Amino acid sequence: MTEPLPPFSRPQDDRDGRTDLTLLPADDTAPLRADAARNRIRLLSVAARLAEERGIANVTMDDIACGAGVGKGTVFRRFGDRTGLLVELLSHQEEQLQAAFLSGPPPVGPGASATERLHAFGAAVLRHEHAHRDLYLAAHAEPGRLRMTAPYQFRLAHVRMLLREARVEADIELVAHLLLGFLETAFVDHLLVHRGMTLERVAAGWCDLVDRFTGRCPG
C-alpha cells in the first residue's frame, strides 16, 4: 500500500517552544456517540488483530466486517476507505503508546530519571513499531511528511522535555530530531532485515546514543 496518508493534526506550541503533551487524535472530528465509539474500537481491534496475523496489505474491508460481525457498509461508513482505515488504526496504536509515556509505570512513564525514561522510550518505540511493522512502514513511506504528523510532534516534544530534564548541554531541538531519526521505522527495518541485527542490539545502540548525550558515557 503506497498511497500517501493525510496529515495528522499537529499539537500547539507555546511561546517557549514547548509542546503540550496531551494525547493527539488523528483529526478534529466531533466526539463519537457512545455506541459509535464502541463500534469504532471493535472494528479497530479486529483490524489490528487481522493485520498482525496477515499483514495490513492482506486485510480487506470484507475481512474486518466479517470479523466484527457487521455489514461491509458499516466499515466503509466508519473509515471511508483503506487509507482512512490505516490512518485510524495508526492513530489507535499511537494513542496507546502515548498513554504509556504520559501516565504509565516508570521507567516508560513518570517516576524515573530523565535518562532512564529516554532509555525506556526508545525501547518502547522499537518494540511497538516492530510489532506493527507493516502498518508503520506503510504510514511512514514519506519521511518528510512523517515529521509533520501529530505522533512525531508528540514524540519530539516528549524527547525534548526529557533532554531538558537531563540538562543536556546542546541544541535540544537538533538532538531530539537526531535521536528520533535513530528510531525511524524504515531505518530500523533496514538494520534488522538487511544488516542482520537483533532488536536487542538496536535497543542497546539507542541507550548508548542517549548516554553519550546525557553525559553517562565518556566521549
Short mmCIF file of C-alpha atoms in Angstrom, two decimals:
data_model
loop_
_atom_site.label_atom_id
_atom_site.label_comp_id
_atom_site.label_asym_id
_atom_site.label_seq_id
_atom_site.Cartn_x
_atom_site.Cartn_y
_atom_site.Cartn_z
CA MET A 1 0.00 0.00 0.00
CA THR A 2 1.80 3.11 -1.21
CA GLU A 3 -0.91 5.77 -1.31
CA PRO A 4 0.25 8.74 0.84
CA LEU A 5 -1.66 9.35 4.05
CA PRO A 6 -3.49 12.52 5.00
CA PRO A 7 -1.55 14.50 7.62
CA PHE A 8 -2.40 14.14 11.29
CA SER A 9 -3.33 17.27 13.22
CA ARG A 10 -0.39 18.97 14.92
CA PRO A 11 -0.05 19.87 18.60
CA GLN A 12 0.13 23.51 19.59
CA ASP A 13 3.45 25.02 20.73
CA ASP A 14 3.56 27.66 23.43
CA ARG A 15 5.75 30.76 23.33
CA ASP A 16 8.68 28.99 24.96
CA GLY A 17 8.82 26.41 22.20
CA ARG A 18 7.39 23.70 24.41
CA THR A 19 4.60 21.49 23.24
CA ASP A 20 1.59 20.50 25.30
CA LEU A 21 1.99 16.78 25.97
CA THR A 22 -1.55 15.54 25.55
CA LEU A 23 -2.95 12.63 23.60
CA LEU A 24 -3.12 13.64 19.97
CA PRO A 25 -6.15 12.44 17.97
CA ALA A 26 -5.88 11.77 14.25
CA ASP A 27 -8.28 14.54 13.40
CA ASP A 28 -10.52 17.23 14.82
CA THR A 29 -13.85 15.48 14.34
CA ALA A 30 -16.54 15.77 16.98
CA PRO A 31 -16.65 13.14 19.73
CA LEU A 32 -18.49 9.98 18.75
CA ARG A 33 -21.67 8.78 20.42
CA ALA A 34 -21.09 6.02 22.96
CA ASP A 35 -22.38 3.30 20.66
CA ALA A 36 -20.39 4.63 17.69
CA ALA A 37 -17.26 4.84 19.84
CA ARG A 38 -17.69 1.23 20.94
CA ASN A 39 -18.24 0.21 17.34
CA ARG A 40 -15.06 2.04 16.29
CA ILE A 41 -12.99 0.29 18.97
CA ARG A 42 -14.40 -3.10 17.97
CA LEU A 43 -13.63 -2.53 14.30
CA LEU A 44 -10.12 -1.27 15.05
CA SER A 45 -9.44 -4.21 17.36
CA VAL A 46 -10.47 -6.64 14.63
CA ALA A 47 -8.39 -4.75 12.05
CA ALA A 48 -5.35 -4.74 14.35
CA ARG A 49 -5.67 -8.47 15.02
CA LEU A 50 -6.01 -9.31 11.33
CA ALA A 51 -3.12 -7.01 10.42
CA GLU A 52 -0.93 -8.77 12.98
CA GLU A 53 -1.93 -12.19 11.64
CA ARG A 54 -1.78 -11.48 7.89
CA GLY A 55 -0.12 -8.13 7.34
CA ILE A 56 -2.13 -4.99 6.65
CA ALA A 57 -1.75 -5.39 2.86
CA ASN A 58 -3.68 -8.67 3.07
CA VAL A 59 -6.62 -7.35 5.11
CA THR A 60 -9.76 -6.32 3.24
CA MET A 61 -12.75 -4.32 4.39
CA ASP A 62 -14.79 -7.51 3.96
CA ASP A 63 -12.45 -9.31 6.38
CA ILE A 64 -12.92 -6.62 9.00
CA ALA A 65 -16.69 -6.59 8.59
CA CYS A 66 -16.85 -10.37 8.91
CA GLY A 67 -14.59 -10.42 11.96
CA ALA A 68 -16.61 -7.71 13.69
CA GLY A 69 -19.97 -9.21 12.74
CA VAL A 70 -21.20 -6.13 10.87
CA GLY A 71 -22.01 -5.29 7.28
CA LYS A 72 -19.30 -4.02 4.94
CA GLY A 73 -21.21 -0.75 4.60
CA THR A 74 -20.66 -0.11 8.30
CA VAL A 75 -16.89 -0.42 7.84
CA PHE A 76 -16.87 1.96 4.88
CA ARG A 77 -19.05 4.48 6.73
CA ARG A 78 -16.67 4.39 9.67
CA PHE A 79 -13.36 4.63 7.77
CA GLY A 80 -14.27 5.80 4.27
CA ASP A 81 -11.66 3.66 2.50
CA ARG A 82 -8.46 1.70 3.17
CA THR A 83 -6.45 4.89 3.63
CA GLY A 84 -8.93 6.06 6.24
CA LEU A 85 -8.66 2.70 7.96
CA LEU A 86 -4.87 2.91 8.03
CA VAL A 87 -4.94 6.44 9.46
CA GLU A 88 -7.35 5.46 12.24
CA LEU A 89 -5.53 2.22 13.00
CA LEU A 90 -2.22 4.05 13.32
CA SER A 91 -3.86 6.72 15.49
CA HIS A 92 -5.33 3.99 17.70
CA GLN A 93 -1.91 2.40 18.15
CA GLU A 94 -0.24 5.75 18.86
CA GLU A 95 -2.82 6.69 21.50
CA GLN A 96 -1.92 3.57 23.47
CA LEU A 97 1.80 4.34 23.20
CA GLN A 98 1.32 7.98 24.19
CA ALA A 99 -0.73 6.98 27.22
CA ALA A 100 2.18 4.84 28.44
CA PHE A 101 4.57 7.80 28.14
CA LEU A 102 2.23 10.18 29.96
CA SER A 103 0.85 8.06 32.78
CA GLY A 104 2.25 4.53 32.56
CA PRO A 105 4.51 2.96 35.17
CA PRO A 106 8.17 4.00 35.28
CA PRO A 107 10.58 4.00 33.59
CA VAL A 108 8.40 4.49 30.49
CA GLY A 109 6.06 6.77 32.45
CA PRO A 110 6.81 9.35 35.15
CA GLY A 111 8.78 8.40 38.26
CA ALA A 112 12.23 7.56 36.87
CA SER A 113 15.19 9.78 35.96
CA ALA A 114 15.16 11.54 32.60
CA THR A 115 17.93 9.31 31.24
CA GLU A 116 16.15 6.14 32.36
CA ARG A 117 12.97 7.39 30.74
CA LEU A 118 14.82 8.12 27.48
CA HIS A 119 16.23 4.58 27.54
CA ALA A 120 12.74 3.18 28.09
CA PHE A 121 11.19 5.48 25.49
CA GLY A 122 13.44 4.17 22.73
CA ALA A 123 12.96 0.54 23.72
CA ALA A 124 9.17 1.00 23.86
CA VAL A 125 9.04 2.64 20.41
CA LEU A 126 11.26 -0.07 18.91
CA ARG A 127 9.13 -2.89 20.33
CA HIS A 128 5.86 -1.20 19.44
CA GLU A 129 6.74 -0.37 15.84
CA HIS A 130 8.37 -3.77 15.29
CA ALA A 131 5.16 -5.46 16.49
CA HIS A 132 3.19 -3.39 13.93
CA ARG A 133 5.96 -3.24 11.32
CA ASP A 134 3.96 -3.25 8.09
CA LEU A 135 1.49 -0.67 9.38
CA TYR A 136 4.25 1.78 10.28
CA LEU A 137 6.21 1.12 7.09
CA ALA A 138 3.11 1.91 5.03
CA ALA A 139 2.34 5.02 7.05
CA HIS A 140 5.94 6.30 7.04
CA ALA A 141 6.59 5.93 3.32
CA GLU A 142 7.37 9.65 3.10
CA PRO A 143 9.91 10.65 5.81
CA GLY A 144 9.45 14.37 5.19
CA ARG A 145 5.71 14.08 5.67
CA LEU A 146 6.20 11.83 8.68
CA ARG A 147 7.91 14.63 10.60
CA MET A 148 4.84 16.85 10.18
CA THR A 149 2.43 14.36 11.76
CA ALA A 150 0.99 14.74 15.25
CA PRO A 151 2.52 11.45 16.54
CA TYR A 152 6.01 12.61 15.50
CA GLN A 153 5.44 16.04 17.06
CA PHE A 154 4.32 14.36 20.28
CA ARG A 155 7.47 12.21 20.37
CA LEU A 156 9.63 15.23 19.59
CA ALA A 157 8.12 17.22 22.45
CA HIS A 158 8.49 14.26 24.83
CA VAL A 159 12.17 13.73 23.96
CA ARG A 160 12.90 17.47 24.20
CA MET A 161 11.33 17.54 27.66
CA LEU A 162 13.44 14.63 28.86
CA LEU A 163 16.63 16.10 27.36
CA ARG A 164 15.96 19.33 29.24
CA GLU A 165 15.37 17.41 32.46
CA ALA A 166 18.67 15.58 31.89
CA ARG A 167 20.35 19.01 31.49
CA VAL A 168 21.85 18.16 28.12
CA GLU A 169 24.18 20.96 27.06
CA ALA A 170 23.47 21.04 23.34
CA ASP A 171 20.90 22.25 20.85
CA ILE A 172 17.92 20.37 22.32
CA GLU A 173 15.81 20.64 19.17
CA LEU A 174 18.53 19.18 16.93
CA VAL A 175 19.45 16.43 19.38
CA ALA A 176 15.79 15.41 19.71
CA HIS A 177 15.42 15.13 15.92
CA LEU A 178 18.69 13.17 15.74
CA LEU A 179 17.55 10.70 18.38
CA LEU A 180 14.17 10.20 16.73
CA GLY A 181 15.91 9.59 13.42
CA PHE A 182 17.58 6.58 15.00
CA LEU A 183 14.12 5.14 15.75
CA GLU A 184 12.57 5.70 12.32
CA THR A 185 10.78 2.56 11.16
CA ALA A 186 12.46 2.26 7.75
CA PHE A 187 15.95 2.67 9.26
CA VAL A 188 15.33 0.10 12.00
CA ASP A 189 13.79 -2.28 9.48
CA HIS A 190 16.92 -1.94 7.30
CA LEU A 191 19.14 -2.82 10.28
CA LEU A 192 17.03 -5.85 11.19
CA VAL A 193 16.32 -7.22 7.71
CA HIS A 194 19.36 -6.25 5.65
CA ARG A 195 22.09 -5.93 8.26
CA GLY A 196 21.05 -8.93 10.33
CA MET A 197 20.91 -7.07 13.63
CA THR A 198 18.66 -8.05 16.50
CA LEU A 199 16.14 -5.74 18.12
CA GLU A 200 18.16 -6.06 21.34
CA ARG A 201 21.29 -4.79 19.60
CA VAL A 202 19.45 -1.81 18.14
CA ALA A 203 17.95 -1.02 21.56
CA ALA A 204 21.40 -1.19 23.14
CA GLY A 205 22.67 1.21 20.45
CA TRP A 206 19.84 3.60 21.32
CA CYS A 207 20.80 3.54 25.01
CA ASP A 208 24.46 4.14 24.12
CA LEU A 209 23.49 7.15 21.99
CA VAL A 210 21.33 8.56 24.78
CA ASP A 211 24.13 8.08 27.31
CA ARG A 212 26.59 9.99 25.13
CA PHE A 213 24.30 13.00 25.02
CA THR A 214 23.32 12.87 28.70
CA GLY A 215 26.91 12.51 29.92
CA ARG A 216 26.63 8.97 31.25
CA CYS A 217 29.12 7.63 28.69
CA PRO A 218 32.67 9.00 28.11
CA GLY A 219 33.14 10.77 24.78
#
